[in-house]
Tab-separated table of C-alpha atoms and ligand atoms in Angstrom:
chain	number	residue	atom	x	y	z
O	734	UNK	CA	0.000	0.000	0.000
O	735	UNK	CA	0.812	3.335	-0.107
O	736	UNK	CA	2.176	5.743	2.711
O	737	UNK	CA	-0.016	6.094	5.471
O	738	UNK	CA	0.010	9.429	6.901
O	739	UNK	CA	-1.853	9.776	9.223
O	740	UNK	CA	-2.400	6.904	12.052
O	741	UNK	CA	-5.701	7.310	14.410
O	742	UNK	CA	-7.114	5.760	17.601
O	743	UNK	CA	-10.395	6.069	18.341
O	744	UNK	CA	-12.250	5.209	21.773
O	745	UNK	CA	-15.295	4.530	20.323
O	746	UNK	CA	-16.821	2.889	16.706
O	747	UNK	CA	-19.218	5.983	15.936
O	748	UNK	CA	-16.505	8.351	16.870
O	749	UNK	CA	-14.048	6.583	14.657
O	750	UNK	CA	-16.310	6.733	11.963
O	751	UNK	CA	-17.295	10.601	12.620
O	752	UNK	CA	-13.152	11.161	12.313
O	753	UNK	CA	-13.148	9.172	9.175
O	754	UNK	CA	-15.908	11.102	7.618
O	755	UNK	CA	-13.855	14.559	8.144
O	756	UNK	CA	-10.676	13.116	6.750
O	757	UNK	CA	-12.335	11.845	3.180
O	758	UNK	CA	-14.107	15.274	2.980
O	759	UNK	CA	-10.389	16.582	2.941
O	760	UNK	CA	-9.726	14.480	0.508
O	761	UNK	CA	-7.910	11.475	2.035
O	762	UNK	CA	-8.837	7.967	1.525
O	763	UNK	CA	-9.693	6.047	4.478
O	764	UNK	CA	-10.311	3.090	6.124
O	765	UNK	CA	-11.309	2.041	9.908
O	766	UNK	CA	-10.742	-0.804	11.006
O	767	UNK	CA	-12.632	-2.501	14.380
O	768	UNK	CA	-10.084	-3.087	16.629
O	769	UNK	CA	-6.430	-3.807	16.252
O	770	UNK	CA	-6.238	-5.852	13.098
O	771	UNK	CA	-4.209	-9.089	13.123
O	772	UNK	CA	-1.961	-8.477	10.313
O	773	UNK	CA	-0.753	-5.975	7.749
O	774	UNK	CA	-3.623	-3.169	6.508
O	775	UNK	CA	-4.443	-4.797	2.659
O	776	UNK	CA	-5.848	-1.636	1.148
O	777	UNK	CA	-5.243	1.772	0.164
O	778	UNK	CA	-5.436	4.434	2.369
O	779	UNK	CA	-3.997	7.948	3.122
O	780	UNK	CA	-5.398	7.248	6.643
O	781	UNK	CA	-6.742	4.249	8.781
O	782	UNK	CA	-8.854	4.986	12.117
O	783	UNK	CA	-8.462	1.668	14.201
O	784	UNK	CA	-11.860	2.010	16.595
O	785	UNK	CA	-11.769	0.692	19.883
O	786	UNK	CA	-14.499	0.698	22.586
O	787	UNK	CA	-12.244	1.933	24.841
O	788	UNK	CA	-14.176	5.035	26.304
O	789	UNK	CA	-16.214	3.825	29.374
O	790	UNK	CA	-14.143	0.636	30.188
O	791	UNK	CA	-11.104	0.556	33.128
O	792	UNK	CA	-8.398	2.818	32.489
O	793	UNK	CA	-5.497	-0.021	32.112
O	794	UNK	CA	-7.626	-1.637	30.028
O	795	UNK	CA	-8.525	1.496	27.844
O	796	UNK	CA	-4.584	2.311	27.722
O	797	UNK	CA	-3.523	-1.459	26.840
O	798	UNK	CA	-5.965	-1.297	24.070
O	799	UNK	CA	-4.396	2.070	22.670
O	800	UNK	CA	-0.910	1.027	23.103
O	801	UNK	CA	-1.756	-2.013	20.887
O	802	UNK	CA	-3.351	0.086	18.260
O	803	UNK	CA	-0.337	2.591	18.576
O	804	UNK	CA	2.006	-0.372	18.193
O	805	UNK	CA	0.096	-1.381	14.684
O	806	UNK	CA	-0.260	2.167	12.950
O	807	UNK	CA	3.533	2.414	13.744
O	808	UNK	CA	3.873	-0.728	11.823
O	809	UNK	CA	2.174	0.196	8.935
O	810	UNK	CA	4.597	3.785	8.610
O	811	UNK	CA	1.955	5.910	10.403
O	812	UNK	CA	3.577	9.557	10.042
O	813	UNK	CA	1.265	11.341	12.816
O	814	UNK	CA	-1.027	9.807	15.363
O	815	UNK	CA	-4.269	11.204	16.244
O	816	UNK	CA	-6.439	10.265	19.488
O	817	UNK	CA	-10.094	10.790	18.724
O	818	UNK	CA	-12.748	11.107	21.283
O	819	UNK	CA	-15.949	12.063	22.026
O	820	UNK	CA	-16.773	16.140	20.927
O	821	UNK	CA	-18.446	16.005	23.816
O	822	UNK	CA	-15.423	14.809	25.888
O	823	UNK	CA	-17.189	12.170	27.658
O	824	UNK	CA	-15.356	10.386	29.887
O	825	UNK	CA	-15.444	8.962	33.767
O	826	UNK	CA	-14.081	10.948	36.662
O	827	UNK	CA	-10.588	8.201	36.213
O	828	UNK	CA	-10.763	8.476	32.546
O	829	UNK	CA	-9.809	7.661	29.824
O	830	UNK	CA	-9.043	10.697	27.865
O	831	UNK	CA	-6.102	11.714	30.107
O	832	UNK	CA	-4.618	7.975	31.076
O	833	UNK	CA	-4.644	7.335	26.988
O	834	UNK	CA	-3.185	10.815	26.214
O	835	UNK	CA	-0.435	10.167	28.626
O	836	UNK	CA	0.309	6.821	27.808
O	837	UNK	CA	0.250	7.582	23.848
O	838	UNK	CA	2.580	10.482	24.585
O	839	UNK	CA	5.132	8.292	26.372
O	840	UNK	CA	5.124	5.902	23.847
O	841	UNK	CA	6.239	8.096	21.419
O	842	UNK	CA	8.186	10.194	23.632
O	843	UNK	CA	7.054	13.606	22.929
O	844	UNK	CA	6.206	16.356	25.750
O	845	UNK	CA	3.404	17.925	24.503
O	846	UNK	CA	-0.087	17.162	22.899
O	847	UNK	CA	-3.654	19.204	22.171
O	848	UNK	CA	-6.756	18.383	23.306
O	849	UNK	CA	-9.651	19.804	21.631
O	850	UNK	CA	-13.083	18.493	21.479
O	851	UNK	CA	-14.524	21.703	19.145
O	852	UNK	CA	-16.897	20.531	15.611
O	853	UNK	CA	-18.554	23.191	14.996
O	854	UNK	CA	-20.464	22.240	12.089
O	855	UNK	CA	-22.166	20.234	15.054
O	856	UNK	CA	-22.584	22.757	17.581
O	857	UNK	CA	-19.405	21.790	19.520
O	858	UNK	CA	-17.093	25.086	20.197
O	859	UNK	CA	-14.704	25.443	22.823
O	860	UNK	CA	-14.052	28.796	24.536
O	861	UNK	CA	-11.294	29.711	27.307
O	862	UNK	CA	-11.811	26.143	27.718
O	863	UNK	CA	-15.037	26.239	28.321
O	864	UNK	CA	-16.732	23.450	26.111
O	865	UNK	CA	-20.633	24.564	25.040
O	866	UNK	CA	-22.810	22.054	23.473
O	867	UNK	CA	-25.176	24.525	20.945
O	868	UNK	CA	-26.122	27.610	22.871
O	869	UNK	CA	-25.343	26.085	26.514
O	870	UNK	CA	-22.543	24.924	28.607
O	871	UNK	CA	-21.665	21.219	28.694
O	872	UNK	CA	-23.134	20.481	31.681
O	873	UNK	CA	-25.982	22.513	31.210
O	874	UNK	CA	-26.744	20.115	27.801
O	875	UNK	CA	-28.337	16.678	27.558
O	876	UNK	CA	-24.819	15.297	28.406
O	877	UNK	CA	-25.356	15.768	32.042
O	878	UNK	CA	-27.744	12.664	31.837
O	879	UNK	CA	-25.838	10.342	29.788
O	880	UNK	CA	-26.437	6.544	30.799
O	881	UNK	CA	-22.724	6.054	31.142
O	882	UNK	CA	-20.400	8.943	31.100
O	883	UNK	CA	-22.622	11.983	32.679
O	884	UNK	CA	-20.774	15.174	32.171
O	885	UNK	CA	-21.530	18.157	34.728
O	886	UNK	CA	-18.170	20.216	34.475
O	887	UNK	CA	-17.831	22.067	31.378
O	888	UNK	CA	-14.011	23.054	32.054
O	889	UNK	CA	-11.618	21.194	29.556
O	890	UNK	CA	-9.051	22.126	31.422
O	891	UNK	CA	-10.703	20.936	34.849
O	892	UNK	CA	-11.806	18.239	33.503
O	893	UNK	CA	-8.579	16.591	31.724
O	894	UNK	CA	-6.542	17.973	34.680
O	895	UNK	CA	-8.206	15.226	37.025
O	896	UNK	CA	-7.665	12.838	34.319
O	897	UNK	CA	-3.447	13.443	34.622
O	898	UNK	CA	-0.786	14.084	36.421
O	899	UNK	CA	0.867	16.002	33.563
O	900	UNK	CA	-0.003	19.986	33.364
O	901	UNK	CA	-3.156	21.002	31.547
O	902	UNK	CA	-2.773	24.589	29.806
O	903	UNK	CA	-5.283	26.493	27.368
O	904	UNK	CA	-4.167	27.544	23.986
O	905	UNK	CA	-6.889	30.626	23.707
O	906	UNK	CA	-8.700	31.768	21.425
O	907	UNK	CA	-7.316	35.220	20.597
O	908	UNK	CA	-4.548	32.911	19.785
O	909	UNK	CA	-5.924	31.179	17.411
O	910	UNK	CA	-7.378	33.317	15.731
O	911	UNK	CA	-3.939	35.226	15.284
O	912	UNK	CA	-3.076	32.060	13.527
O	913	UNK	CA	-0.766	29.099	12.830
O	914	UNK	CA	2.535	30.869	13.695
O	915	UNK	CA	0.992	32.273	16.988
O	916	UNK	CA	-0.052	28.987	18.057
O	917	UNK	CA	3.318	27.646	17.520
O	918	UNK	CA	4.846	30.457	19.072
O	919	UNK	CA	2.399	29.326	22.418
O	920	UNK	CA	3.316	25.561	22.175
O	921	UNK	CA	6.767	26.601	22.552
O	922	UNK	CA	5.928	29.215	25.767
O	923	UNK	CA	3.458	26.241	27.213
O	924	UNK	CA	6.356	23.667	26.655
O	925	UNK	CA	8.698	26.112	28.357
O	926	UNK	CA	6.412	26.394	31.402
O	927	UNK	CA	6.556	22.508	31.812
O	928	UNK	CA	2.766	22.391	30.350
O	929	UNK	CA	2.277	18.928	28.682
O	930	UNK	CA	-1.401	19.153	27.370
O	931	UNK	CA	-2.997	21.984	26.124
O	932	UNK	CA	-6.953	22.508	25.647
O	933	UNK	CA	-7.293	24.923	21.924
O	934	UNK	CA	-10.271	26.777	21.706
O	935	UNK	CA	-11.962	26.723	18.223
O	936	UNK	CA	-15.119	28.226	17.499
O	937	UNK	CA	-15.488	27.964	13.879
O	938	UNK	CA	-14.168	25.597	11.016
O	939	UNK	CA	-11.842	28.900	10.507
O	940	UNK	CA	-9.891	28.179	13.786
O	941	UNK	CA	-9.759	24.577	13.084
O	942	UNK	CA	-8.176	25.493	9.691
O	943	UNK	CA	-5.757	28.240	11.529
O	944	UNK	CA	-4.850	25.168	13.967
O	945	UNK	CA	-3.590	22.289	10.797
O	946	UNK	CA	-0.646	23.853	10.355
O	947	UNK	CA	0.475	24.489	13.436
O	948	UNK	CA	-0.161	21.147	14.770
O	949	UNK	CA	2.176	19.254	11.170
O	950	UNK	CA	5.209	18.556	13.574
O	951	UNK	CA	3.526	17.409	16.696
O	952	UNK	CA	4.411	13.388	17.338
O	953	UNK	CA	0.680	13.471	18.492
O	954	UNK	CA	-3.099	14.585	18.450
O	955	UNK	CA	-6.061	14.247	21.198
O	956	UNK	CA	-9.011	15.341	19.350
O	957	UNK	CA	-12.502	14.980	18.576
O	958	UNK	CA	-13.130	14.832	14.912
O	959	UNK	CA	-13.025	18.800	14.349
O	960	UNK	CA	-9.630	19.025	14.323
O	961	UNK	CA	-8.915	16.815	11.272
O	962	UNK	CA	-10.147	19.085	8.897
O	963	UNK	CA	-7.485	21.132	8.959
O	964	UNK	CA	-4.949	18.034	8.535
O	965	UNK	CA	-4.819	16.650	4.830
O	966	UNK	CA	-3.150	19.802	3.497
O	967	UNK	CA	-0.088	19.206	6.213
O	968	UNK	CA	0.340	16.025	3.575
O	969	UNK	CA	-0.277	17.196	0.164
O	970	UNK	CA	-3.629	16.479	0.155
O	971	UNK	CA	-6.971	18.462	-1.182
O	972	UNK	CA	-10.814	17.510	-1.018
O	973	UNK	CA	-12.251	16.234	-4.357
O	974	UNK	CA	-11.280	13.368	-5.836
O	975	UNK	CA	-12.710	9.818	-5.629
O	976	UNK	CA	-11.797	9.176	-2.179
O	977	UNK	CA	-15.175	9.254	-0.917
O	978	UNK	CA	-16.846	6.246	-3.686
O	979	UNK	CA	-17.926	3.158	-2.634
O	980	UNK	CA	-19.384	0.358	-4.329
O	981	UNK	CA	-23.564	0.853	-4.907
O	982	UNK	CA	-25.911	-0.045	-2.113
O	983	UNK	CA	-28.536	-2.778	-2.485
O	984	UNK	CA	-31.588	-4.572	0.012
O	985	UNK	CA	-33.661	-3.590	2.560
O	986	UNK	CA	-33.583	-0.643	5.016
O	987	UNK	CA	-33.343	-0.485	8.787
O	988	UNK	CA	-32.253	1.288	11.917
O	989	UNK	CA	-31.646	-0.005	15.307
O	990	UNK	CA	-31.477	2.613	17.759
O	991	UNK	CA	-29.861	1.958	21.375
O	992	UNK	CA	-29.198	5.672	21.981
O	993	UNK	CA	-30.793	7.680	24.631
O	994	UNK	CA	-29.070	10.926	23.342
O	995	UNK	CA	-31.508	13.898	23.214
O	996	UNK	CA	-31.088	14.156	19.070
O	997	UNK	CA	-31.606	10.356	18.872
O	998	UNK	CA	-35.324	10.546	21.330
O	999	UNK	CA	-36.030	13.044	18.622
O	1000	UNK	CA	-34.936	11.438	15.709
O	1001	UNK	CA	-37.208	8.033	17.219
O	1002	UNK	CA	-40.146	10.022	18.214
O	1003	UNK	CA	-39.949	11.531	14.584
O	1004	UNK	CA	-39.337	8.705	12.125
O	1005	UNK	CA	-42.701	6.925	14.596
O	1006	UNK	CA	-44.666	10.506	13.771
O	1007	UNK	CA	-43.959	9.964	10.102
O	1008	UNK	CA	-45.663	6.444	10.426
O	1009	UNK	CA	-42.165	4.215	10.202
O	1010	UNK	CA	-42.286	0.838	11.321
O	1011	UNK	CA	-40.856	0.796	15.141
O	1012	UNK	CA	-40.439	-2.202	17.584
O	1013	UNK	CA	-39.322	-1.269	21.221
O	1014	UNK	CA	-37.236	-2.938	23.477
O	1015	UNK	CA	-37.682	-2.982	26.991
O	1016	UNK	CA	-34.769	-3.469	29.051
O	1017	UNK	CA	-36.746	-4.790	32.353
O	1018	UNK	CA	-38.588	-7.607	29.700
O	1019	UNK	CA	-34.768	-8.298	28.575
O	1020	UNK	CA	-33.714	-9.153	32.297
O	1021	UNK	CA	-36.829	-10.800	33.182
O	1022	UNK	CA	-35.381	-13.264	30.193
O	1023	UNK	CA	-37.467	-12.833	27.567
O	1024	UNK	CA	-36.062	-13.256	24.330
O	1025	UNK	CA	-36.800	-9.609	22.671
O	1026	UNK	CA	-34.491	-9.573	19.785
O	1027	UNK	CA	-36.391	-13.107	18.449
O	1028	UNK	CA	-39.637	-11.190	18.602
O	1029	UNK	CA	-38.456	-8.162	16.923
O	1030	UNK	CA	-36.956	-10.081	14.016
O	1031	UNK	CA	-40.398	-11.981	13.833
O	1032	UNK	CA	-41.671	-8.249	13.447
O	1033	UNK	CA	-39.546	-6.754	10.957
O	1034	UNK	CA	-39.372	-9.713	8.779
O	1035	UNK	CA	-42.376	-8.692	6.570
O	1036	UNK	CA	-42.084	-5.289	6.882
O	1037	UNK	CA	-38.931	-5.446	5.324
O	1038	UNK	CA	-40.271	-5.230	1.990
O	1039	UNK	CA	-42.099	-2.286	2.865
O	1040	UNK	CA	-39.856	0.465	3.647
O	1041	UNK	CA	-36.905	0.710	6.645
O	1042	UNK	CA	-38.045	-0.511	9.942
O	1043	UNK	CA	-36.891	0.687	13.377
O	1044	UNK	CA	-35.744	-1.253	16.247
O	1045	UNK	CA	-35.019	0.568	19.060
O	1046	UNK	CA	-34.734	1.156	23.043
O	1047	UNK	CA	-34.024	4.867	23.283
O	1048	UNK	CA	-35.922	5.994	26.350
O	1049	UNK	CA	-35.728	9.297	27.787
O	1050	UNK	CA	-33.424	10.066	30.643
O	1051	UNK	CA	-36.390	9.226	33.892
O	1052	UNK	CA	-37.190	5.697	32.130
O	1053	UNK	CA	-33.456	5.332	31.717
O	1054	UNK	CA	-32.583	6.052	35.205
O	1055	UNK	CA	-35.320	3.601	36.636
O	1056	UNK	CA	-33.949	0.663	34.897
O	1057	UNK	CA	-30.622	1.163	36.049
O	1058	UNK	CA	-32.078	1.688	39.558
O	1059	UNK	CA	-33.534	-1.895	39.227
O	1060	UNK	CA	-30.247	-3.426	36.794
O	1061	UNK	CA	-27.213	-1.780	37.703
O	1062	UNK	CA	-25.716	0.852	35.049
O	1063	UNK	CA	-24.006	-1.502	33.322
O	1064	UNK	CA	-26.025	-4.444	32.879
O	1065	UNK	CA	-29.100	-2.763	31.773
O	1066	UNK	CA	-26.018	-1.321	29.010
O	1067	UNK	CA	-25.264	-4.815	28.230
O	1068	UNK	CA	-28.637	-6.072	28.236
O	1069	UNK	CA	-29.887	-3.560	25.606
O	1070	UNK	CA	-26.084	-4.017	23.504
O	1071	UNK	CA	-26.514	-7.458	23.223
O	1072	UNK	CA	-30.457	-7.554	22.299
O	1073	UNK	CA	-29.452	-4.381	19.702
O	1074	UNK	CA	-26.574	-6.411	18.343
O	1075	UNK	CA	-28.641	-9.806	17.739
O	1076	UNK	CA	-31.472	-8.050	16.039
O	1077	UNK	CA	-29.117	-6.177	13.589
O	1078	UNK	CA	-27.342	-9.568	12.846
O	1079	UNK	CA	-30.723	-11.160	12.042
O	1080	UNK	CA	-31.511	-8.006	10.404
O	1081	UNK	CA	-29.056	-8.128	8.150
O	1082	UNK	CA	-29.196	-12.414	7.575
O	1083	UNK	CA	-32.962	-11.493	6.715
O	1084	UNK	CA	-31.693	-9.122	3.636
O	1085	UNK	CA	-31.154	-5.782	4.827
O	1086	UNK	CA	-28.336	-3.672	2.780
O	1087	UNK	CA	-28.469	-0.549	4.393
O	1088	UNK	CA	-28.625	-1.093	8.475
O	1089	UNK	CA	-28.725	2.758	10.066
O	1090	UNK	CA	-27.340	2.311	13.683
O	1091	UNK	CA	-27.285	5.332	16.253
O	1092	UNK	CA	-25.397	5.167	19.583
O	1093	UNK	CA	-22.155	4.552	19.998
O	1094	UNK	CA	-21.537	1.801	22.460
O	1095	UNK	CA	-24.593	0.078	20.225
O	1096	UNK	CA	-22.668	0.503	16.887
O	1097	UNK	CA	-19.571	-1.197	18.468
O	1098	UNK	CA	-21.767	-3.957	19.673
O	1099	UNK	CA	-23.053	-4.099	16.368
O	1100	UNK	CA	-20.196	-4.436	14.126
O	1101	UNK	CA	-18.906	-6.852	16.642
O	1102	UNK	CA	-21.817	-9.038	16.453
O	1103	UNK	CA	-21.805	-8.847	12.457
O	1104	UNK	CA	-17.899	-9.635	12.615
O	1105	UNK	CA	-17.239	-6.217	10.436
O	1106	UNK	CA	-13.108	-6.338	9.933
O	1107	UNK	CA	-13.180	-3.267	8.273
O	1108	UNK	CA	-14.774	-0.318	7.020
O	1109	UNK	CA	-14.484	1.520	3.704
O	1110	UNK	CA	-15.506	5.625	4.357
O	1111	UNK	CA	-18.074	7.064	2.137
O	1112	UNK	CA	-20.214	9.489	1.494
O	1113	UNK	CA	-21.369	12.268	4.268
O	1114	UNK	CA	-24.761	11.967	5.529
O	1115	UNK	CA	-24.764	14.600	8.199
O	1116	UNK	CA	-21.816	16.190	10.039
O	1117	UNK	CA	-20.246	13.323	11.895
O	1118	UNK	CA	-22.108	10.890	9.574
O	1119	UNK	CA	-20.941	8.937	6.894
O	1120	UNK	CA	-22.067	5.944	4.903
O	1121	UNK	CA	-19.480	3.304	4.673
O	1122	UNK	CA	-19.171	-0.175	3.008
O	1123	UNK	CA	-17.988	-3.526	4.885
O	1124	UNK	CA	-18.223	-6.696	4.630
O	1125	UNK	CA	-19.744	-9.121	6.665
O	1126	UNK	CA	-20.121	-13.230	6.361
O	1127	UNK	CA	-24.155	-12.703	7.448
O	1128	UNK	CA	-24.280	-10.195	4.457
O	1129	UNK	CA	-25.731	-11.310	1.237
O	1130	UNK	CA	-24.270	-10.295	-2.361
O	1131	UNK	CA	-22.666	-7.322	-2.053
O	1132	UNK	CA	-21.623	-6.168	1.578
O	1133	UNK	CA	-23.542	-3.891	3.789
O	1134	UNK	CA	-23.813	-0.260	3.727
O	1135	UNK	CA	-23.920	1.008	7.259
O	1136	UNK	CA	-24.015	4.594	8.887
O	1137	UNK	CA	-23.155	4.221	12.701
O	1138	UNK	CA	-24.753	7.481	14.022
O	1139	UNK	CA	-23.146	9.046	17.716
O	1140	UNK	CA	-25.926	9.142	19.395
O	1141	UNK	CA	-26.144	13.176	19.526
O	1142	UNK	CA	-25.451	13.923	15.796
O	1143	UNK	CA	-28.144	14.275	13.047
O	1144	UNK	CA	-31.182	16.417	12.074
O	1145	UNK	CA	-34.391	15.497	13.288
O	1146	UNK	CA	-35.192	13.208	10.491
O	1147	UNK	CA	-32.089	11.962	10.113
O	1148	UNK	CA	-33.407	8.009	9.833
O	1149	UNK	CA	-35.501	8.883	6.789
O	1150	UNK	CA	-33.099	11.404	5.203
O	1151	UNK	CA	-30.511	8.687	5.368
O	1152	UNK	CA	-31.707	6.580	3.030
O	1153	UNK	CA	-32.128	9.297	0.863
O	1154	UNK	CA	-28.306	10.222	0.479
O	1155	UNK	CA	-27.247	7.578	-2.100
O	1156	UNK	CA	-24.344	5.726	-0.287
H	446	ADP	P1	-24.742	7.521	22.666
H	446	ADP	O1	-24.015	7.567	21.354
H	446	ADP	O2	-25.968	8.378	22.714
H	446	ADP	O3	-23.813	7.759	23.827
H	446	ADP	P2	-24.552	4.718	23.312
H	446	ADP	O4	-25.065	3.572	22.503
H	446	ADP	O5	-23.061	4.959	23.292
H	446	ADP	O6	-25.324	6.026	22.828
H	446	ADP	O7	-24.925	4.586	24.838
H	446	ADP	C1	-26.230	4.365	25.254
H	446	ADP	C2	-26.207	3.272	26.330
H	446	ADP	O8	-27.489	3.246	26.949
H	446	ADP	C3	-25.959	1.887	25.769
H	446	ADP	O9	-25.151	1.147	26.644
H	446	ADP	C4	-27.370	1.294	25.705
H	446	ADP	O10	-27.382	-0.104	25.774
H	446	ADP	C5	-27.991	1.924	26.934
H	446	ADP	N1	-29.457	1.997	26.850
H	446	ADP	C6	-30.201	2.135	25.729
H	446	ADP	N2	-31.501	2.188	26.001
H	446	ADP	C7	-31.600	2.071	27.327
H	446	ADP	C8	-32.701	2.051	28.232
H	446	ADP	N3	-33.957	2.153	27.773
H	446	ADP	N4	-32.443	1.935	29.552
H	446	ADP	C9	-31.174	1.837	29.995
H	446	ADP	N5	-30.092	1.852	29.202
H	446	ADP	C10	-30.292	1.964	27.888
């Protein structure tokens, strides 16, 4: 293959694919893989995004998992190495934003790093570190009732600083905006003050743009996806170009929905107010035993025909909170993963091409449980949101089109407008 510039980690599989998205609109080819692959990459790319469901799971484990993926990208001539996370910057009070950083930047022994959540095209801007999610403050935003990483301090800098023992700075946004040489010009005074990790402030595509160049020499990136736009010119490369085509999409249509995110309840509540086809699944049913993914596969099978149908358990944050009063946090997470991920296996057996999936601990379960190696990046649905081509052995024909939606991105009708953006 050819050289691979640009090497990226990401801690979660709609994240990963969210990165990937923002580096083919910029003109690089890419592919993600799930998880650390086994051998050498066989395909093309200008960048590969290994995903990793890293972001809610024990620190050591999380930093194990990125030291293996480091350990690969350096094998395949990786040039730069970007972190992606969450624009949202969800994470637990132990981690694993700061643990990963720091054991990335040790690895490849540099002193310094970014971190910078800001996508503006999806309402994500951060200002003297403050992180706002639309017109409000992180923890003033649906993030403050996530199932699994609540977020109630909207300081980057706070936030990442009880993450590490390194020093957390702020590269601000006057600075940025005086552009690339003034940001370099502060990485050098930050370094120089023994700061290690520095939060950027970017409130427009503009800044992220101001930011590519002055990030070229560093070893390393910690990012959300915002931050890549301004990277493909740092290597020769310009959008255009085929590297967004992917082979043409055949079968049926679904979506299976495990996010409670407050886009995603709207999203739900509006492809049900259009008249869609929708099956819910309850978690408390799940634990009592009852086999919920059989039933909704005995559902959707003759619908299938019909139009896309929706499977989903996005509940709203009170029905959320009294099933993990009764399950536990995590197994009512688990529960709902594993029903999600056996009805969009059967899905997909029973002839669907095109399987929309929104969360993003769902879409890892999902891929997982269709044994998705890889990922070929396509064509941008909606900031954040690509289609993308894979193959999978329950897949018949030609492969399986699939857009794994973060659970916070998309308009409000992004599950019909999807299938109206030719993959
Ligand atoms: P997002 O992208 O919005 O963060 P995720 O899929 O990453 O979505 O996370 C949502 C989590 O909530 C998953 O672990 C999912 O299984 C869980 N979940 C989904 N529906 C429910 C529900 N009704 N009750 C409790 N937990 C749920």
């Amino acid at each position: 293959m050819d050289t691979l510039h640009l090497g990226c980690i990401a801690d979660d599989f709609t994240g990963a694919t969210d990165l990937a998205n923002n580096l083919v609109r910029g003109g690089m080819r890419v592919v993600q893989t799930m998880g650390v692959p086994d051998g050498p990459l066989d395909a093309s790319a200008d960048a590969v995004v290994v995903a990793l469901k890293s972001r809610t799971i024990a620190p050591g484990a999380a930093v194990a998992q990125s030291l293996a993926a480091l350990r690969w990208l350096q094998a395949q001539g990786a040039r730069q190495i970007y972190f992606k996370y969450c624009s949202t910057f969800d994470s637990t009070p132990a981690g694993n934003i700061g643990p990963v950083a720091g054991a990335l930047m040790d690895a490849l022994g540099t002193d310094f790093t970014i971190a910078c959540p800001a996508f503006p095209a999806n309402g994500r801007t951060v200002f003297k570190g403050y992180l706002f999610v639309g017109d409000v403050l992180l923890h003033e935003s649906g993030m403050r009732h996530h199932p699994l990483t609540p977020m109630t301090d909207s300081s980057l800098v706070r936030v990442l600083q009880a993450q590490t023992a390194r020093r957390v700075g702020l590269i601000d946004h006057a600075c940025v905006r005086a552009g690339a040489d003034a940001i370099r010009r502060r990485i050098a005074q930050l370094r120089g003050e023994g700061v290690q990790m520095a939060v950027v402030d970017a409130v427009d595509d503009a800044d992220l743009h101001a930011m590519g160049p002055a990030l070229a020499e560093l070893p390393l990136l910690t990012a959300g996806s915002g931050v890549a736009i301004g990277l493909p010119r740092n290597f020769g490369i310009a959008p255009g170009g085929q590297a967004a085509q992917l082979p043409p999409a055949a079968g049926a249509r679904a979506i299976v929905s495990g996010s409670c995110s407050a886009a995603t309840r709207a999203q739900v509540a509006d492809f049900i107010g259009r008249g869609g086809a929708a099956f819910a699944i309850d978690p408390l049913r799940l634990a009592a035993g009852e086999d919920l993914a059989a039933q909704a596969l005995a559902w959707a099978r003759p619908r299938l025909a019909e139009g896309p149908v929706l499977v989903y358990a996005t509940a709203g944050p009170e029905a959320v909170q009294a099933v993990q009063a009764r399950l536990g946090v995590e197994r009512a997470g688990q529960a709902v993963e594993a029903a999600l991920a056996a009805v969009a296996r059967g899905l997909v057996e029973a002839g669907v091409g095109r399987l929309v999936v929104a969360g993003g601990e769902t879409s890892g379960a999902c891929v997982q449980a269709l044994a998705v190696e890889r990922m070929r990046i396509g064509p941008q649905i909606a900031p954040g949101v690509p289609w993308c081509h894979a193959r999978t052995p329950y897949a018949q024909g030609l492969g399986l089109h699939l857009a794994l939606k973060s659970g916070n991105f998309g308009a409000v009708g992004f599950f019909t407008d999807a299938f109206e953006h030719p993959p």
